[in-house]
Every structure is written in C-alpha cells, then in structure tokens.
Amino acid sequence: MDAIDKKIVGFLQNDARMTNKEMAVKLQMSVTAVYERIRKMEREGVIKGYVALLDRKKIDQSFVVFCHIKLIQHTKDYLVRFEAEVVQLSEVLECFHVSGDYDYILKIAVKDMEAYRDFMVTKLTRLQHIGSTHSSFMIGEIKNSTAYSL
C-alpha cells in the first residue's frame, strides 16, 4: 500500500459510503484511478468488506460482557471444536484466542443481565470442553473504533 491507498482506506474507514468521485476530488485524481485502487485492495483482501455500524442501545443490545473462557484441555481437537461452536453464537461479537490464565476472551452483547444469564445457561455452558468462565461487565465505553491507524 502506498500513501494514496492509505488515504483511500482512511476515507472508507471514516465513511464507507463516500463516493469514488468525492475521494477523487480530495486526492486530485480521476474517478477511474480511485475505483481501480479500491478494487485492487478488495481483490488482495486489504478491504474485506463494508458494514453498517449499529447503535447497541437502539437495538436493545447494550449489555456488553467480556467472558474469559478456560478449556479443560488444550488439544487441537478441543480448540477446533470450541471455535467451530462459538462462531455460531449470534450474541458473541468477537472471540479471541489469547495467552495467559484463560484460553479465549469473548465479547458478548445482549439486552440485560437476565438475557446474559439465559445465554450462559442455554448456549455457552452447553459448548463442549469449557472448564471455567469468568465474566466482566462493561460499565462504560471510553473508545470504540473500527479504524486502523496506517
């Protein structure tokens, strides 16, 4: 990626609905050149997709939980099975395989504590190979960004 690609990515991270024409004007380039650069970054997987960011409060998903998971064993089969099952849970927004005291950290969004309890009892604890969990609840959101610094 050169400096122009980085500027284009910055524009798209800030507003993915920005038109190629708007970017071309800002970059003093042709619309076709901007279009070709974006398509190249999409083909190469630099740009993986475009999404709409939702307000959790307005969709009744404002209760955010960070759940630390420890598996009973660390065999490849257990890891693969857990990962295949956890990606199917719609309440799980993010899942990270981590080092340290726990094996995974999940970011979960639900309506409230009651919904989280229901999720734990009916979905999460039914996943195989979980040895223990530890949940932390979000008190406030200080920073939430999807943009990478390039």
PDB file of C-alpha atoms in Angstrom:
ATOM      1  CA  MET A   1       0.000   0.000   0.000  1.00  0.00           C
ATOM      2  CA  ASP A   2       1.299   3.413  -0.901  1.00  0.00           C
ATOM      3  CA  ALA A   3       0.335   6.766   0.628  1.00  0.00           C
ATOM      4  CA  ILE A   4      -2.647   7.200  -1.715  1.00  0.00           C
ATOM      5  CA  ASP A   5      -4.030   3.749  -0.862  1.00  0.00           C
ATOM      6  CA  LYS A   6      -3.698   4.623   2.826  1.00  0.00           C
ATOM      7  CA  LYS A   7      -5.651   7.844   2.291  1.00  0.00           C
ATOM      8  CA  ILE A   8      -8.380   5.969   0.421  1.00  0.00           C
ATOM      9  CA  VAL A   9      -8.607   3.380   3.201  1.00  0.00           C
ATOM     10  CA  GLY A  10      -8.768   6.206   5.746  1.00  0.00           C
ATOM     11  CA  PHE A  11     -11.673   7.801   3.880  1.00  0.00           C
ATOM     12  CA  LEU A  12     -13.508   4.479   3.709  1.00  0.00           C
ATOM     13  CA  GLN A  13     -12.903   3.695   7.388  1.00  0.00           C
ATOM     14  CA  ASN A  14     -14.368   7.071   8.281  1.00  0.00           C
ATOM     15  CA  ASP A  15     -17.310   6.832   5.858  1.00  0.00           C
ATOM     16  CA  ALA A  16     -17.666   3.742   3.663  1.00  0.00           C
ATOM     17  CA  ARG A  17     -20.469   5.490   1.771  1.00  0.00           C
ATOM     18  CA  MET A  18     -18.084   8.151   0.436  1.00  0.00           C
ATOM     19  CA  THR A  19     -18.248   8.036  -3.338  1.00  0.00           C
ATOM     20  CA  ASN A  20     -15.287   7.436  -5.591  1.00  0.00           C
ATOM     21  CA  LYS A  21     -15.917  10.879  -7.057  1.00  0.00           C
ATOM     22  CA  GLU A  22     -15.668  12.543  -3.627  1.00  0.00           C
ATOM     23  CA  MET A  23     -12.401  10.725  -2.933  1.00  0.00           C
ATOM     24  CA  ALA A  24     -11.063  11.587  -6.383  1.00  0.00           C
ATOM     25  CA  VAL A  25     -11.691  15.287  -5.775  1.00  0.00           C
ATOM     26  CA  LYS A  26      -9.945  15.186  -2.390  1.00  0.00           C
ATOM     27  CA  LEU A  27      -6.992  13.268  -3.835  1.00  0.00           C
ATOM     28  CA  GLN A  28      -6.877  15.245  -7.090  1.00  0.00           C
ATOM     29  CA  MET A  29      -7.142  12.018  -9.088  1.00  0.00           C
ATOM     30  CA  SER A  30      -9.508  10.598 -11.662  1.00  0.00           C
ATOM     31  CA  VAL A  31     -12.545   8.659 -10.506  1.00  0.00           C
ATOM     32  CA  THR A  32     -11.321   5.669 -12.522  1.00  0.00           C
ATOM     33  CA  ALA A  33      -7.945   5.667 -10.739  1.00  0.00           C
ATOM     34  CA  VAL A  34      -9.636   5.696  -7.326  1.00  0.00           C
ATOM     35  CA  TYR A  35     -12.038   2.958  -8.425  1.00  0.00           C
ATOM     36  CA  GLU A  36      -9.172   0.749  -9.656  1.00  0.00           C
ATOM     37  CA  ARG A  37      -7.197   1.210  -6.437  1.00  0.00           C
ATOM     38  CA  ILE A  38     -10.233   0.241  -4.329  1.00  0.00           C
ATOM     39  CA  ARG A  39     -10.945  -2.824  -6.488  1.00  0.00           C
ATOM     40  CA  LYS A  40      -7.294  -3.889  -6.219  1.00  0.00           C
ATOM     41  CA  MET A  41      -7.388  -3.610  -2.418  1.00  0.00           C
ATOM     42  CA  GLU A  42     -10.621  -5.633  -2.380  1.00  0.00           C
ATOM     43  CA  ARG A  43      -9.111  -8.349  -4.605  1.00  0.00           C
ATOM     44  CA  GLU A  44      -5.991  -8.528  -2.430  1.00  0.00           C
ATOM     45  CA  GLY A  45      -8.066  -8.771   0.755  1.00  0.00           C
ATOM     46  CA  VAL A  46      -6.898  -5.481   2.245  1.00  0.00           C
ATOM     47  CA  ILE A  47     -10.531  -4.381   2.199  1.00  0.00           C
ATOM     48  CA  LYS A  48     -12.520  -7.359   3.475  1.00  0.00           C
ATOM     49  CA  GLY A  49     -15.998  -5.851   3.263  1.00  0.00           C
ATOM     50  CA  TYR A  50     -18.295  -2.996   4.160  1.00  0.00           C
ATOM     51  CA  VAL A  51     -20.646  -2.899   7.149  1.00  0.00           C
ATOM     52  CA  ALA A  52     -23.206  -0.708   8.865  1.00  0.00           C
ATOM     53  CA  LEU A  53     -22.302   0.127  12.468  1.00  0.00           C
ATOM     54  CA  LEU A  54     -25.330  -0.035  14.739  1.00  0.00           C
ATOM     55  CA  ASP A  55     -26.130   1.771  17.985  1.00  0.00           C
ATOM     56  CA  ARG A  56     -26.365  -1.030  20.582  1.00  0.00           C
ATOM     57  CA  LYS A  57     -28.822   0.959  22.705  1.00  0.00           C
ATOM     58  CA  LYS A  58     -31.253   1.426  19.839  1.00  0.00           C
ATOM     59  CA  ILE A  59     -31.293  -2.297  19.028  1.00  0.00           C
ATOM     60  CA  ASP A  60     -31.585  -3.381  22.673  1.00  0.00           C
ATOM     61  CA  GLN A  61     -28.114  -4.943  22.859  1.00  0.00           C
ATOM     62  CA  SER A  62     -26.411  -2.519  25.242  1.00  0.00           C
ATOM     63  CA  PHE A  63     -25.359  -5.018  27.931  1.00  0.00           C
ATOM     64  CA  VAL A  64     -21.781  -5.909  26.984  1.00  0.00           C
ATOM     65  CA  VAL A  65     -19.894  -8.732  28.647  1.00  0.00           C
ATOM     66  CA  PHE A  66     -16.289  -9.856  28.309  1.00  0.00           C
ATOM     67  CA  CYS A  67     -16.275 -13.541  29.100  1.00  0.00           C
ATOM     68  CA  HIS A  68     -12.966 -15.299  29.721  1.00  0.00           C
ATOM     69  CA  ILE A  69     -13.042 -18.998  28.873  1.00  0.00           C
ATOM     70  CA  LYS A  70     -10.697 -21.723  30.034  1.00  0.00           C
ATOM     71  CA  LEU A  71     -10.885 -25.074  28.283  1.00  0.00           C
ATOM     72  CA  ILE A  72     -10.405 -28.341  30.159  1.00  0.00           C
ATOM     73  CA  GLN A  73      -7.591 -29.357  27.785  1.00  0.00           C
ATOM     74  CA  HIS A  74      -5.547 -27.685  25.074  1.00  0.00           C
ATOM     75  CA  THR A  75      -5.621 -30.340  22.413  1.00  0.00           C
ATOM     76  CA  LYS A  76      -6.136 -29.337  18.799  1.00  0.00           C
ATOM     77  CA  ASP A  77      -9.451 -31.209  18.702  1.00  0.00           C
ATOM     78  CA  TYR A  78     -10.799 -29.280  21.707  1.00  0.00           C
ATOM     79  CA  LEU A  79      -9.698 -25.923  20.274  1.00  0.00           C
ATOM     80  CA  VAL A  80     -11.142 -26.630  16.835  1.00  0.00           C
ATOM     81  CA  ARG A  81     -14.429 -27.892  18.274  1.00  0.00           C
ATOM     82  CA  PHE A  82     -14.826 -24.913  20.632  1.00  0.00           C
ATOM     83  CA  GLU A  83     -14.044 -22.396  17.886  1.00  0.00           C
ATOM     84  CA  ALA A  84     -16.475 -24.037  15.454  1.00  0.00           C
ATOM     85  CA  GLU A  85     -19.245 -23.895  18.058  1.00  0.00           C
ATOM     86  CA  VAL A  86     -18.614 -20.385  19.390  1.00  0.00           C
ATOM     87  CA  VAL A  87     -18.717 -18.748  15.946  1.00  0.00           C
ATOM     88  CA  GLN A  88     -22.313 -19.990  15.643  1.00  0.00           C
ATOM     89  CA  LEU A  89     -23.478 -17.941  18.671  1.00  0.00           C
ATOM     90  CA  SER A  90     -25.029 -14.695  17.430  1.00  0.00           C
ATOM     91  CA  GLU A  91     -24.594 -12.988  20.803  1.00  0.00           C
ATOM     92  CA  VAL A  92     -20.801 -13.340  20.507  1.00  0.00           C
ATOM     93  CA  LEU A  93     -19.488 -10.313  18.627  1.00  0.00           C
ATOM     94  CA  GLU A  94     -15.805 -11.156  18.912  1.00  0.00           C
ATOM     95  CA  CYS A  95     -13.751 -14.141  20.022  1.00  0.00           C
ATOM     96  CA  PHE A  96     -10.013 -14.046  20.658  1.00  0.00           C
ATOM     97  CA  HIS A  97      -7.668 -16.950  21.363  1.00  0.00           C
ATOM     98  CA  VAL A  98      -5.312 -15.495  23.986  1.00  0.00           C
ATOM     99  CA  SER A  99      -2.350 -16.368  26.165  1.00  0.00           C
ATOM    100  CA  GLY A 100      -2.348 -16.184  29.940  1.00  0.00           C
ATOM    101  CA  ASP A 101      -4.731 -17.573  32.535  1.00  0.00           C
ATOM    102  CA  TYR A 102      -7.577 -18.051  30.052  1.00  0.00           C
ATOM    103  CA  ASP A 103      -7.743 -19.508  26.570  1.00  0.00           C
ATOM    104  CA  TYR A 104     -10.370 -17.270  24.975  1.00  0.00           C
ATOM    105  CA  ILE A 105     -11.998 -13.894  25.517  1.00  0.00           C
ATOM    106  CA  LEU A 106     -15.481 -13.385  24.115  1.00  0.00           C
ATOM    107  CA  LYS A 107     -17.200 -10.050  23.620  1.00  0.00           C
ATOM    108  CA  ILE A 108     -20.911 -10.632  24.050  1.00  0.00           C
ATOM    109  CA  ALA A 109     -23.801  -8.187  23.589  1.00  0.00           C
ATOM    110  CA  VAL A 110     -27.285  -8.883  24.930  1.00  0.00           C
ATOM    111  CA  LYS A 111     -30.252  -6.906  26.253  1.00  0.00           C
ATOM    112  CA  ASP A 112     -29.599  -7.149  30.002  1.00  0.00           C
ATOM    113  CA  MET A 113     -28.327  -9.343  32.840  1.00  0.00           C
ATOM    114  CA  GLU A 114     -31.303 -11.675  32.530  1.00  0.00           C
ATOM    115  CA  ALA A 115     -30.568 -12.189  28.836  1.00  0.00           C
ATOM    116  CA  TYR A 116     -26.911 -12.856  29.658  1.00  0.00           C
ATOM    117  CA  ARG A 117     -27.893 -15.452  32.260  1.00  0.00           C
ATOM    118  CA  ASP A 118     -30.147 -17.117  29.698  1.00  0.00           C
ATOM    119  CA  PHE A 119     -27.303 -17.081  27.151  1.00  0.00           C
ATOM    120  CA  MET A 120     -24.910 -18.639  29.680  1.00  0.00           C
ATOM    121  CA  VAL A 121     -27.340 -21.355  30.753  1.00  0.00           C
ATOM    122  CA  THR A 122     -28.825 -22.304  27.396  1.00  0.00           C
ATOM    123  CA  LYS A 123     -25.952 -21.703  24.986  1.00  0.00           C
ATOM    124  CA  LEU A 124     -22.473 -21.044  26.343  1.00  0.00           C
ATOM    125  CA  THR A 125     -22.310 -23.709  29.033  1.00  0.00           C
ATOM    126  CA  ARG A 126     -23.530 -26.280  26.523  1.00  0.00           C
ATOM    127  CA  LEU A 127     -20.355 -25.899  24.477  1.00  0.00           C
ATOM    128  CA  GLN A 128     -18.090 -28.848  24.996  1.00  0.00           C
ATOM    129  CA  HIS A 129     -14.720 -28.699  26.731  1.00  0.00           C
ATOM    130  CA  ILE A 130     -15.266 -25.498  28.772  1.00  0.00           C
ATOM    131  CA  GLY A 131     -13.550 -25.839  32.133  1.00  0.00           C
ATOM    132  CA  SER A 132     -14.375 -22.433  33.583  1.00  0.00           C
ATOM    133  CA  THR A 133     -15.622 -18.962  32.741  1.00  0.00           C
ATOM    134  CA  HIS A 134     -15.106 -15.515  34.217  1.00  0.00           C
ATOM    135  CA  SER A 135     -17.362 -12.616  33.195  1.00  0.00           C
ATOM    136  CA  SER A 136     -16.666  -8.884  33.352  1.00  0.00           C
ATOM    137  CA  PHE A 137     -19.426  -6.404  32.591  1.00  0.00           C
ATOM    138  CA  MET A 138     -18.937  -3.142  30.720  1.00  0.00           C
ATOM    139  CA  ILE A 139     -19.608  -0.123  32.909  1.00  0.00           C
ATOM    140  CA  GLY A 140     -18.924   2.481  30.249  1.00  0.00           C
ATOM    141  CA  GLU A 141     -17.447   2.708  26.777  1.00  0.00           C
ATOM    142  CA  ILE A 142     -14.468   5.038  26.520  1.00  0.00           C
ATOM    143  CA  LYS A 143     -13.321   4.244  22.985  1.00  0.00           C
ATOM    144  CA  ASN A 144     -14.800   2.032  20.281  1.00  0.00           C
ATOM    145  CA  SER A 145     -13.188   2.240  16.880  1.00  0.00           C
ATOM    146  CA  THR A 146     -13.062   0.019  13.846  1.00  0.00           C
ATOM    147  CA  ALA A 147     -10.427   2.144  12.117  1.00  0.00           C
ATOM    148  CA  TYR A 148      -6.801   1.067  11.915  1.00  0.00           C
ATOM    149  CA  SER A 149      -4.021   3.621  12.000  1.00  0.00           C
ATOM    150  CA  LEU A 150      -1.990   3.245   8.805  1.00  0.00           C
TER     151      LEU A 150
END
